[in-house]
PDB file of C-alpha atoms in Angstrom:
ATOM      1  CA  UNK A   3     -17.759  -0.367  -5.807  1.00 69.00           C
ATOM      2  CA  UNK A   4     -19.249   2.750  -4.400  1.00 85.00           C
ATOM      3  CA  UNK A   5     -17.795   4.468  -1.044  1.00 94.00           C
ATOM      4  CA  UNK A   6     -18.367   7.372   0.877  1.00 95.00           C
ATOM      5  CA  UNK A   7     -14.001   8.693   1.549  1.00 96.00           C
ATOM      6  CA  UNK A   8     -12.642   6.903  -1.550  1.00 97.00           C
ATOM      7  CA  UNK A   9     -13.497   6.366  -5.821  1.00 97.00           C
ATOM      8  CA  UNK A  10     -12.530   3.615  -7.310  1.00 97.00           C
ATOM      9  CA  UNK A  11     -12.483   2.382 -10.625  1.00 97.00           C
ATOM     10  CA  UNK A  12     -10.616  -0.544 -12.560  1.00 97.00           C
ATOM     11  CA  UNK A  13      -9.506  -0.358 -16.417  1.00 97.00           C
ATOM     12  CA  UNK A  14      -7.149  -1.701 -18.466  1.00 96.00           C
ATOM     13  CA  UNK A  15      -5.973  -4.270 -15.301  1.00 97.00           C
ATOM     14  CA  UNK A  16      -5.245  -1.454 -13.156  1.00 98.00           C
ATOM     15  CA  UNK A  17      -7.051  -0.369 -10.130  1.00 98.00           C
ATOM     16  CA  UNK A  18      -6.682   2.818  -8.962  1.00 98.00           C
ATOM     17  CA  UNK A  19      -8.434   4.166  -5.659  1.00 98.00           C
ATOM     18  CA  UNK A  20      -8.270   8.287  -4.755  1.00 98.00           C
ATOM     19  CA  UNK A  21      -8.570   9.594  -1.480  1.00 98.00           C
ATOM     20  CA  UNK A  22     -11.270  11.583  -1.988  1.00 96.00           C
ATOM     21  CA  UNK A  23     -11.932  13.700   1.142  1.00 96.00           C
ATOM     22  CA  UNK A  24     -10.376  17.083  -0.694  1.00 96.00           C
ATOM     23  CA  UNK A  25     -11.705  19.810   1.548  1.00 96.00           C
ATOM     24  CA  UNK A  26     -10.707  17.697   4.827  1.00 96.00           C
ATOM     25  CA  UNK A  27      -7.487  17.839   3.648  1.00 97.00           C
ATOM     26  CA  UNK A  28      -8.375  13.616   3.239  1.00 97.00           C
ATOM     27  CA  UNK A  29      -7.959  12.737   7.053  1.00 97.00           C
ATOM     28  CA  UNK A  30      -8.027   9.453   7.777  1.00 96.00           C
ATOM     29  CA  UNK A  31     -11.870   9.374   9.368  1.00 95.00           C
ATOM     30  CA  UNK A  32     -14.077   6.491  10.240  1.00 93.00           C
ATOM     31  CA  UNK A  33     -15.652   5.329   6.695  1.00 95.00           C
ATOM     32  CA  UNK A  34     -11.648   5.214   5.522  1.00 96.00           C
ATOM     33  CA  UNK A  35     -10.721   3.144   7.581  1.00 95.00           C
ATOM     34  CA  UNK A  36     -13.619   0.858   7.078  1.00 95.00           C
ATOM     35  CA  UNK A  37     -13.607   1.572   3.457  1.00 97.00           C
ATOM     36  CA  UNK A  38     -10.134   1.298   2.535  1.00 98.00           C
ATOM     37  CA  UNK A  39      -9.192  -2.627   3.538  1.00 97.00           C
ATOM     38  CA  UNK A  40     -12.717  -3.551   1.943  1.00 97.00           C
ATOM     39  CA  UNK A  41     -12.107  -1.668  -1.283  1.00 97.00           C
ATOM     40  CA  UNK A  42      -8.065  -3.438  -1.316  1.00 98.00           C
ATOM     41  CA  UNK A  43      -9.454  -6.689  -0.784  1.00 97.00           C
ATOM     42  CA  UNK A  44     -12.502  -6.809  -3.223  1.00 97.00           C
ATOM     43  CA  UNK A  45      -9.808  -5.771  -6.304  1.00 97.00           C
ATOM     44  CA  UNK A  46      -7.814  -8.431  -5.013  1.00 97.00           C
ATOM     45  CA  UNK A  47     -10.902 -11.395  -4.735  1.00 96.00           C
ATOM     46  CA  UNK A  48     -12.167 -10.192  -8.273  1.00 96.00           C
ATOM     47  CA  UNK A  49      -8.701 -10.544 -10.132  1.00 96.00           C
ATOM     48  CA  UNK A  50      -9.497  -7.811 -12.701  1.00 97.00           C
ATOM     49  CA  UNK A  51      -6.712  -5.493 -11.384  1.00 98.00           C
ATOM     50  CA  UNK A  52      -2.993  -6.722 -12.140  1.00 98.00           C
ATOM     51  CA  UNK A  53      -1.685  -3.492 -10.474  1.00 98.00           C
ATOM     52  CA  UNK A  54      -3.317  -0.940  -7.419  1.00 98.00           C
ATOM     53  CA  UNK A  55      -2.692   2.674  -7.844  1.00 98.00           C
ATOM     54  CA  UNK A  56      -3.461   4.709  -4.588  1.00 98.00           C
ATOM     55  CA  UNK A  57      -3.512   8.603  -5.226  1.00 98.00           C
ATOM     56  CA  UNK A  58      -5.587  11.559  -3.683  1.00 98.00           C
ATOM     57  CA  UNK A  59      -7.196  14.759  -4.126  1.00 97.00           C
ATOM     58  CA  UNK A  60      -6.745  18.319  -3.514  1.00 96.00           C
ATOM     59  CA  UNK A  61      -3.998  19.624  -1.902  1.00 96.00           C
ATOM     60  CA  UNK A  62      -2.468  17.302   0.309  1.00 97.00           C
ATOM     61  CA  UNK A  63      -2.419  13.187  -0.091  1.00 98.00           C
ATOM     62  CA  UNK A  64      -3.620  12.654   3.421  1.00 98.00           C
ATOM     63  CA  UNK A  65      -3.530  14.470   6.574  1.00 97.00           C
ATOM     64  CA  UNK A  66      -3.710  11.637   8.737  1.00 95.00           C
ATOM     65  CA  UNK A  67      -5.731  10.404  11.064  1.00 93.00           C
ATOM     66  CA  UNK A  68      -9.103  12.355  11.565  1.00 92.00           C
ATOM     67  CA  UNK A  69      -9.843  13.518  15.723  1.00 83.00           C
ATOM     68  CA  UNK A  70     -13.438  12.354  14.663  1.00 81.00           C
ATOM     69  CA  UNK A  71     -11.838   8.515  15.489  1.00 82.00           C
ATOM     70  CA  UNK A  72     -11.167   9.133  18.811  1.00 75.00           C
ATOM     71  CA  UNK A  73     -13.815  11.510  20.089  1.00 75.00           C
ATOM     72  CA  UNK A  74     -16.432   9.493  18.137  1.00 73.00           C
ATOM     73  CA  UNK A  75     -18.654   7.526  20.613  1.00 66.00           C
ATOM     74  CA  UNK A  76     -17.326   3.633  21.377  1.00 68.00           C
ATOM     75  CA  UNK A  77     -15.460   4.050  18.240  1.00 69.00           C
ATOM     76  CA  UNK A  78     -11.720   3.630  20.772  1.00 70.00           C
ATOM     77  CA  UNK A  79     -13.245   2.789  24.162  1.00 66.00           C
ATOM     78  CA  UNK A  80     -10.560   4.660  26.702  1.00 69.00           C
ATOM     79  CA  UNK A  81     -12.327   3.848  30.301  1.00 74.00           C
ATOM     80  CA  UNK A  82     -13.591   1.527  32.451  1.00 80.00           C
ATOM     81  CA  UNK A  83     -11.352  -1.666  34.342  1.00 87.00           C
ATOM     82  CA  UNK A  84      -7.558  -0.897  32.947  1.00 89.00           C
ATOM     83  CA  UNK A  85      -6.710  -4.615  32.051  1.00 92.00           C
ATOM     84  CA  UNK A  86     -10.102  -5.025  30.263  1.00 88.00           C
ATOM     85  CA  UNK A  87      -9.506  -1.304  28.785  1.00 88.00           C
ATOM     86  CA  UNK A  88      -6.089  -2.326  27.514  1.00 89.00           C
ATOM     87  CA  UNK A  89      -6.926  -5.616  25.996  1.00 90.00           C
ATOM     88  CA  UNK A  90      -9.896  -3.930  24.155  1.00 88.00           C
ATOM     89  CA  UNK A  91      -7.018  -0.750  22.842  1.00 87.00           C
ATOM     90  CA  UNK A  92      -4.788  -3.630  21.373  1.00 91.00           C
ATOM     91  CA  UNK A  93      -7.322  -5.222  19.733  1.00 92.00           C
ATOM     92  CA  UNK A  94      -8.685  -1.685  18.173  1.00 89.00           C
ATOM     93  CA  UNK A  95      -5.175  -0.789  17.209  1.00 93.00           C
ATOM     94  CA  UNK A  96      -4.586  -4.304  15.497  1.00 95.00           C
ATOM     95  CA  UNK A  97      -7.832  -3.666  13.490  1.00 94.00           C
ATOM     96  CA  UNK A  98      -6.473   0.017  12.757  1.00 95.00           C
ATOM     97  CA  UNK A  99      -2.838  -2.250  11.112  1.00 97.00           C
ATOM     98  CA  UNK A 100      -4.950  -4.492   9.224  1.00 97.00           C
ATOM     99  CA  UNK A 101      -6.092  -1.540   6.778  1.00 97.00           C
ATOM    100  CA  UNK A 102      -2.843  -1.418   5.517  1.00 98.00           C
ATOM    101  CA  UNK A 103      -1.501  -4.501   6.044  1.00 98.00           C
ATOM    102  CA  UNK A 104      -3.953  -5.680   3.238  1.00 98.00           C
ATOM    103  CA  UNK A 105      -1.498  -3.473   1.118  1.00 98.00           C
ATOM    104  CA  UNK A 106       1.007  -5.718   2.110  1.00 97.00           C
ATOM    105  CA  UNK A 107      -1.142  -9.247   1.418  1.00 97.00           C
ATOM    106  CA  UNK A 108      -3.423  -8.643  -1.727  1.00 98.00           C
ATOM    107  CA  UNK A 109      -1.431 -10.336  -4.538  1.00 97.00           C
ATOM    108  CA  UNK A 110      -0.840  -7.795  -6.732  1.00 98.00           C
ATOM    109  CA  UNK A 111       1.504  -4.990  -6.301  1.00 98.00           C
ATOM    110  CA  UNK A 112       0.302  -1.274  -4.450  1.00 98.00           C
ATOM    111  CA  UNK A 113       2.061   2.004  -5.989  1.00 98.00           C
ATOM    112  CA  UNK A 114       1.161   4.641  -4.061  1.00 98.00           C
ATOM    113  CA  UNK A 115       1.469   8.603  -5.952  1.00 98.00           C
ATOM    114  CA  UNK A 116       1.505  10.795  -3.368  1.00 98.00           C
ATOM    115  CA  UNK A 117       1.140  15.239  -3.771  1.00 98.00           C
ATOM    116  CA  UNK A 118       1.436  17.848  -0.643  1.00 98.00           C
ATOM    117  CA  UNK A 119       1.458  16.367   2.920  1.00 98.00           C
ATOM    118  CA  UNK A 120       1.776  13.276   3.633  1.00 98.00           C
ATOM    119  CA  UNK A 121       1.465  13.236   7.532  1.00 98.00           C
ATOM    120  CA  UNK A 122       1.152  10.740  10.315  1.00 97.00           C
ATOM    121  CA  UNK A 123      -1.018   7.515   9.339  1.00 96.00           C
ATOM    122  CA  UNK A 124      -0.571   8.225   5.811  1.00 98.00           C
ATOM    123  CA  UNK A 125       3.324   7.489   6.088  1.00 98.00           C
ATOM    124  CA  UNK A 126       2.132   4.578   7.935  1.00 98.00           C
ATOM    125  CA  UNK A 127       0.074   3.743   4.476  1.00 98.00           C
ATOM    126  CA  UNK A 128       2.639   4.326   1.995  1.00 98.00           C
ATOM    127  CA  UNK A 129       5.136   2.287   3.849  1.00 98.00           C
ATOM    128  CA  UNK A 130       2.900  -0.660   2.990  1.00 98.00           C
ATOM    129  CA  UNK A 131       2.830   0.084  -0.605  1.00 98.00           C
ATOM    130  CA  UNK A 132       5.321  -1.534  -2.906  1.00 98.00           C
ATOM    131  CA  UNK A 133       6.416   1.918  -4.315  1.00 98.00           C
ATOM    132  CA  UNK A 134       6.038   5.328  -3.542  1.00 98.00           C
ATOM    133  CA  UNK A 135       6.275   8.454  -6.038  1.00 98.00           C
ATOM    134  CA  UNK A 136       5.486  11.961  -5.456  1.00 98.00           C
ATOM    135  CA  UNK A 137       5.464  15.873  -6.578  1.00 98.00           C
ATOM    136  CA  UNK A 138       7.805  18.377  -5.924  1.00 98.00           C
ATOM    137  CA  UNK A 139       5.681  20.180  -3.109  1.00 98.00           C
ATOM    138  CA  UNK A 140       5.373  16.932  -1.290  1.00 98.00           C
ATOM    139  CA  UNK A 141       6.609  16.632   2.320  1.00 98.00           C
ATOM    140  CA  UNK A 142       6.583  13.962   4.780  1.00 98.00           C
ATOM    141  CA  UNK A 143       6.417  13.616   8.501  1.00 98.00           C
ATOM    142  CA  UNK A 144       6.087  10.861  11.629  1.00 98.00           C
ATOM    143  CA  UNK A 145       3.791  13.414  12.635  1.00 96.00           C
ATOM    144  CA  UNK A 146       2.767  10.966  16.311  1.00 96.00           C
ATOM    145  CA  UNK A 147       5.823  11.813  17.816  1.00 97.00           C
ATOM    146  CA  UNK A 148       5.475  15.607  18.131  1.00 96.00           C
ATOM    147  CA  UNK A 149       1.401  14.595  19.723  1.00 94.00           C
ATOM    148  CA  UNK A 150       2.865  12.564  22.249  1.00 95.00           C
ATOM    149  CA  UNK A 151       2.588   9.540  21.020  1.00 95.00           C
ATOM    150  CA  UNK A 152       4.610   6.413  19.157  1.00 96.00           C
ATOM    151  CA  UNK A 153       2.994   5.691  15.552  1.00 97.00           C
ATOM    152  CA  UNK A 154       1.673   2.299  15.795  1.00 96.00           C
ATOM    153  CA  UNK A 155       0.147   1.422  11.956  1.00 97.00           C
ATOM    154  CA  UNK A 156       3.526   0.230  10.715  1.00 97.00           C
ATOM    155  CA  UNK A 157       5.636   2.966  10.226  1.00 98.00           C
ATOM    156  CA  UNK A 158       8.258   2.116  12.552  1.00 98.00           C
ATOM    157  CA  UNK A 159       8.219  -1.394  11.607  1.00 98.00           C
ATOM    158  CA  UNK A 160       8.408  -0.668   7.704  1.00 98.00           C
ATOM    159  CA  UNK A 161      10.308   2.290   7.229  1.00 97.00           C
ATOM    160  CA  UNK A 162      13.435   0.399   8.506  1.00 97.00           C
ATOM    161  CA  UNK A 163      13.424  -1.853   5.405  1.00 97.00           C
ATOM    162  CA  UNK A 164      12.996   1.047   3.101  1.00 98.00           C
ATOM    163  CA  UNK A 165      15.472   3.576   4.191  1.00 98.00           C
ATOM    164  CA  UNK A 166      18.922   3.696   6.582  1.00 97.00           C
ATOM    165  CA  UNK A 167      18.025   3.151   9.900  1.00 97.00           C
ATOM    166  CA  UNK A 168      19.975   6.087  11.339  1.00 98.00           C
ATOM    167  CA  UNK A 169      17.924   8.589   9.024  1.00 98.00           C
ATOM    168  CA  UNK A 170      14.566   6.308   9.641  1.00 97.00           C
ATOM    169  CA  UNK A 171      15.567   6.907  13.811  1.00 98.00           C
ATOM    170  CA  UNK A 172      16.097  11.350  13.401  1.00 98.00           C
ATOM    171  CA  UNK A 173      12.815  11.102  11.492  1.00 98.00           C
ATOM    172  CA  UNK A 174      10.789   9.369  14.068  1.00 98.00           C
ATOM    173  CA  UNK A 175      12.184  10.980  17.048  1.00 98.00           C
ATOM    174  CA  UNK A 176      12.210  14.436  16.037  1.00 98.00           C
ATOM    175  CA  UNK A 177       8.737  13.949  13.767  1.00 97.00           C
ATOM    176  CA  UNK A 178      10.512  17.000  11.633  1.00 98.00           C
ATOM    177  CA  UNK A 179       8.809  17.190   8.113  1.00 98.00           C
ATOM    178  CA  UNK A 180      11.237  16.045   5.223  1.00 98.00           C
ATOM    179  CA  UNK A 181      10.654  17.117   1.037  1.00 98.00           C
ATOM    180  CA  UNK A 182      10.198  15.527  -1.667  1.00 98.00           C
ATOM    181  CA  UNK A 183      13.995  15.861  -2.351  1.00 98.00           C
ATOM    182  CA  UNK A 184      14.988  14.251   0.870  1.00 98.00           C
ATOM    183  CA  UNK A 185      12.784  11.519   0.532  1.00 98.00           C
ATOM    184  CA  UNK A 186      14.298  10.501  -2.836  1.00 98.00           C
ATOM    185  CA  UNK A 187      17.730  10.563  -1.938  1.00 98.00           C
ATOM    186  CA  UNK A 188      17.011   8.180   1.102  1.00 98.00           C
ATOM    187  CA  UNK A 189      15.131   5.952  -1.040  1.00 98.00           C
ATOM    188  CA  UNK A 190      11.640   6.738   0.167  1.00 98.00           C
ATOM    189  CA  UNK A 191      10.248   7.523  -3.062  1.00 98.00           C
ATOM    190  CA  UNK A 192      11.305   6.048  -6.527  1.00 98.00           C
ATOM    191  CA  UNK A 193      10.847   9.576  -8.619  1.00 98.00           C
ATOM    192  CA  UNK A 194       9.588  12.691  -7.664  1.00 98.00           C
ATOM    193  CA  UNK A 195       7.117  14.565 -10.505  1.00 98.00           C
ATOM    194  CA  UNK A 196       6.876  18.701 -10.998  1.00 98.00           C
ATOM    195  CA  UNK A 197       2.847  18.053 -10.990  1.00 97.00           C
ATOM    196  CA  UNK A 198       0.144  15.742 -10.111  1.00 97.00           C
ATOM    197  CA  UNK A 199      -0.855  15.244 -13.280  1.00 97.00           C
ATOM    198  CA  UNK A 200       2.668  14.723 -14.702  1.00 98.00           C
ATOM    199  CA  UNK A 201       2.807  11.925 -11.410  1.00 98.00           C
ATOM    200  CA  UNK A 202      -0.318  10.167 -11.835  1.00 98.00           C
ATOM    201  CA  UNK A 203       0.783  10.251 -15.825  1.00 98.00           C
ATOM    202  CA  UNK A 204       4.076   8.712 -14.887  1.00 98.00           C
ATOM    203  CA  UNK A 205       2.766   6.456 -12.340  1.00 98.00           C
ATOM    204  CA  UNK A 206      -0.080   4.875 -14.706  1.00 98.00           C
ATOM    205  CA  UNK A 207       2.781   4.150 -17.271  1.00 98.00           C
ATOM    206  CA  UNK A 208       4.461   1.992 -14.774  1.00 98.00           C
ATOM    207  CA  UNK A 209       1.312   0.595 -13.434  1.00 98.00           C
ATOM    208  CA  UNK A 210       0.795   0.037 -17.573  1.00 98.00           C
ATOM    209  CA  UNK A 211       4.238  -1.763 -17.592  1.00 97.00           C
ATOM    210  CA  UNK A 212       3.183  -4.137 -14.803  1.00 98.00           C
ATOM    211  CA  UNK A 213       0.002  -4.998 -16.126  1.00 97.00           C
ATOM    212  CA  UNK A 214       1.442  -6.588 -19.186  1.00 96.00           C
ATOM    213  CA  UNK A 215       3.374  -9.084 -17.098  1.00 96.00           C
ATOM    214  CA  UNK A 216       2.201 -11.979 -16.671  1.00 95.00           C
ATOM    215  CA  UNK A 217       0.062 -12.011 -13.159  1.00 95.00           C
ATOM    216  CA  UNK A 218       1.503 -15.041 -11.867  1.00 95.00           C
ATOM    217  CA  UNK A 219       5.266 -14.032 -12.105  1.00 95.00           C
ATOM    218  CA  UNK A 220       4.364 -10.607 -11.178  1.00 97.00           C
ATOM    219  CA  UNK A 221       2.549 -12.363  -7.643  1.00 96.00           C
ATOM    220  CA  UNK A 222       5.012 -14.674  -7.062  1.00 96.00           C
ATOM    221  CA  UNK A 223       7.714 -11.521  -6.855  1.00 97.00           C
ATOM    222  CA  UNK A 224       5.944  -9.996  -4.273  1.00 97.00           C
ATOM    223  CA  UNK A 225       5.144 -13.051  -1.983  1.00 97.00           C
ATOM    224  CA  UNK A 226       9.140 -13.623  -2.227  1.00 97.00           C
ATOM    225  CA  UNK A 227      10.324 -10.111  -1.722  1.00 97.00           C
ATOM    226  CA  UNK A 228       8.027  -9.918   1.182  1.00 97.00           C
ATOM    227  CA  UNK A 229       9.063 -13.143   2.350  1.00 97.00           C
ATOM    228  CA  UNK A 230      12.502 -12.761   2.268  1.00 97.00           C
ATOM    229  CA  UNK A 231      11.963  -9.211   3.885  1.00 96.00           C
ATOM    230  CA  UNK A 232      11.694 -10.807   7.149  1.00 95.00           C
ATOM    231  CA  UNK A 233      13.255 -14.160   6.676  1.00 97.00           C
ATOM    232  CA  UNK A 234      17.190 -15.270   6.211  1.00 97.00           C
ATOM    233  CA  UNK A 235      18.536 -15.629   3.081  1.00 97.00           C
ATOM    234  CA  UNK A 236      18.687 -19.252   3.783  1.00 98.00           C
ATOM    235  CA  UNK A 237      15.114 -19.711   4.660  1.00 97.00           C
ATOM    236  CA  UNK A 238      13.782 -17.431   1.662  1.00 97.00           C
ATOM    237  CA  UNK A 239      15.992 -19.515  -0.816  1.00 97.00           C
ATOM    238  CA  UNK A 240      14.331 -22.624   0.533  1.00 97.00           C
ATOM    239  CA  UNK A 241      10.835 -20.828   0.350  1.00 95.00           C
ATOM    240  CA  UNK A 242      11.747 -19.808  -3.107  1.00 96.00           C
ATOM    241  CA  UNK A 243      11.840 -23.349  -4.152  1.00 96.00           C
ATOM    242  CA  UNK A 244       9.022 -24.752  -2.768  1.00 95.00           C
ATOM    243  CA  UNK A 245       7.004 -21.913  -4.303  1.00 93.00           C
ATOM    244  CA  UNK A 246       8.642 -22.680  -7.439  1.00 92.00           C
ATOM    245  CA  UNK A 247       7.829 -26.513  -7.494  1.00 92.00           C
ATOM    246  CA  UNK A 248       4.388 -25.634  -6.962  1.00 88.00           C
ATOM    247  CA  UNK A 249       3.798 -22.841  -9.273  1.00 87.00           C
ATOM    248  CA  UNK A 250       6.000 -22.783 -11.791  1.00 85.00           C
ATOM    249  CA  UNK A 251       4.280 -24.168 -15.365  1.00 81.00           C
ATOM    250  CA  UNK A 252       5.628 -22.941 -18.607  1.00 86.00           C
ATOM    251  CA  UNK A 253       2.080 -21.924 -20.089  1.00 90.00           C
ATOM    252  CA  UNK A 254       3.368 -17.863 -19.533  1.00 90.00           C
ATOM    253  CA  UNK A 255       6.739 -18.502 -20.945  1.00 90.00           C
ATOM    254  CA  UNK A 256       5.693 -19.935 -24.090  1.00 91.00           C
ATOM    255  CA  UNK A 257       3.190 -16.810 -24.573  1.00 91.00           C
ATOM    256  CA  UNK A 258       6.185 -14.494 -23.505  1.00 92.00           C
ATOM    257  CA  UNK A 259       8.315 -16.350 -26.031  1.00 92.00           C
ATOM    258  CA  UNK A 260       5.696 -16.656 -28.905  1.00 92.00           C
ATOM    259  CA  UNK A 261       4.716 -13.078 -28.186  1.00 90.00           C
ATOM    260  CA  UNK A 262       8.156 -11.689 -28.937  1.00 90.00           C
ATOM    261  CA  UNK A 263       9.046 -13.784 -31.769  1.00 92.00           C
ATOM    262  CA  UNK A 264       5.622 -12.205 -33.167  1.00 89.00           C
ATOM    263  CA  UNK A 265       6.548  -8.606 -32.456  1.00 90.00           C
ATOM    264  CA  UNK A 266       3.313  -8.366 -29.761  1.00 92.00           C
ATOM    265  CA  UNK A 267       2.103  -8.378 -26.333  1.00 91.00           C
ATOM    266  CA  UNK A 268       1.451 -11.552 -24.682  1.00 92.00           C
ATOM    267  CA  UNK A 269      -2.282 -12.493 -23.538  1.00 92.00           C
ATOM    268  CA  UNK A 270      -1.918 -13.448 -20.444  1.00 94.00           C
ATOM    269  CA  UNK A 271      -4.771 -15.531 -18.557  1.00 94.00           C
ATOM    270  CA  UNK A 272      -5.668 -13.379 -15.141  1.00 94.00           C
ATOM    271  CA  UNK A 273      -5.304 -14.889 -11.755  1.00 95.00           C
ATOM    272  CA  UNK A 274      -8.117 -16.860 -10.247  1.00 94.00           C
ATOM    273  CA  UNK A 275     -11.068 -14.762  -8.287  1.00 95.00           C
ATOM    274  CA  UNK A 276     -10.551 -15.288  -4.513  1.00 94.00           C
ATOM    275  CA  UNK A 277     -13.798 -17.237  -4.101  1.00 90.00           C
ATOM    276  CA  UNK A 278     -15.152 -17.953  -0.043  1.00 85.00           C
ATOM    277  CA  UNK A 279     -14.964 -21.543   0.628  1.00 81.00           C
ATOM    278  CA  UNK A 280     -18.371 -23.576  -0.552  1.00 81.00           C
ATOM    279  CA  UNK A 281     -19.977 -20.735  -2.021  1.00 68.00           C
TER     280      UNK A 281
END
């Protein structure tokens, strides 16, 4: 897969795509945000990957979003009739969600490692990652608030489920930058790293650790944590059991089993290619 704001490469069952915008501070521009769904969703259809990684380059993990979006010709049409104008913004800013809303729906779990700034639509990214780490010299900020506007790629609507609401309410209505520190203690990030390197070294040996599970059970987690993210307990308990009628077969636990009584990794077969329908 070859793109113009981000690298990717896949070994070992784990995917890992970099930023990779360095002296632009990796704003968010036009070819990311075509890019980056395309790149999430091709891992995901060729079922090589068992695990994403998501890290950067240079200084800071991602300034945000890039001006070039808005002043760009017909890339966010702002004139003409209001109600046609308005229907044609929501539509543009549900496109803009669906980048990282893949994050959310590929079947395989997102860890995002995160270094410097991570400002505006890149909090908006990371909330739709499964787990966040980051460096000592990282900060954090709702950056939308202090230009005017409300941040509308998912921050508001995932940072609630991630961290206390009163915190997750100062941070988006001040838009105040918050460190590393702060962001572990509220639960933002799972472990915070003195250097990249140590990070992406840490992060890799988790992504390691997830790769040797076996795909199914590791998929099925995340469809029911997601699920029961937004559903009752009662409805994701019910949802848990239909999933499990349907999916459950004991082919993984016998390799688990025969594995361990052998003293070695199980083999584990990978999850089907997403395939379009009579190709």
């Amino acid at each position: 897969m070859s793109f113009k704001s981000l690298e990717v490469s896949i070994e070992n069952h784990i995917a890992h795509v970099k930023l990779n915008r360095p002296n632009e501070l990796n704003s968010m521009n036009i070819d990311f945000w075509k890019e980056l769904p395309v790149a999430i969703s091709e891992i995901d259809q060729q079922a090589e990957a068992r695990v994403i990684v998501i890290s950067s380059t240079g200084k800071h993990f991602s300034a945000g979003m890039d001006l070039a979006v808005f002043t760009t010709p017909n890339s966010i049409p702002m004139n003409g009739d209001p109600a046609r104008m308005a229907e044609n913004l929501r539509r543009a800013v549900l496109q803009l969600q669906q980048a990282f809303n893949v994050l959310e729906e590929v079947r395989v779990p997102v860890l995002a490692a995160i270094q410097g700034g991570c400002i505006g639509g890149a909090v908006d990214m990371v909330s739709a990652c499964d787990s966040r780490y980051c460096t000592e010299d990282t900060f954090f900020t709702i950056k939308e608030t202090q230009l005017g506007m409300t941040a509308d790629l998912g921050t508001l609507q995932r940072l609630p489920h991630l961290i206390p609401q009163g915190v997750m309410r100062e941070l988006a209505y001040t838009g105040r930058k918050f460190d590393a520190q702060e962001a572990k203690e509220i639960g933002l990030v799972n472990k915070i790293y003195p250097s990249q390197e140590a990070m992406l070294e840490g992060v890799m040996d988790v992504a390691q650790q997830i790769a040797k599970q076996s795909p199914m059970a590791v998929a099925g987690c995340k469809e029911m944590i997601n699920y029961s993210r937004d559903h009752s307990v009662a409805d994701s308990l019910k949802y848990m059991a239909t999933w499990q009628s349907g999916m459950f077969r004991p082919q993984d636990m016998m390799k688990c089993f025969g594995a361990k009584a052998q003293k070695t990794d199980p083999d584990f077969e990978p999850l089907l290619p997403i395939k379009p329908l009579f190709s």
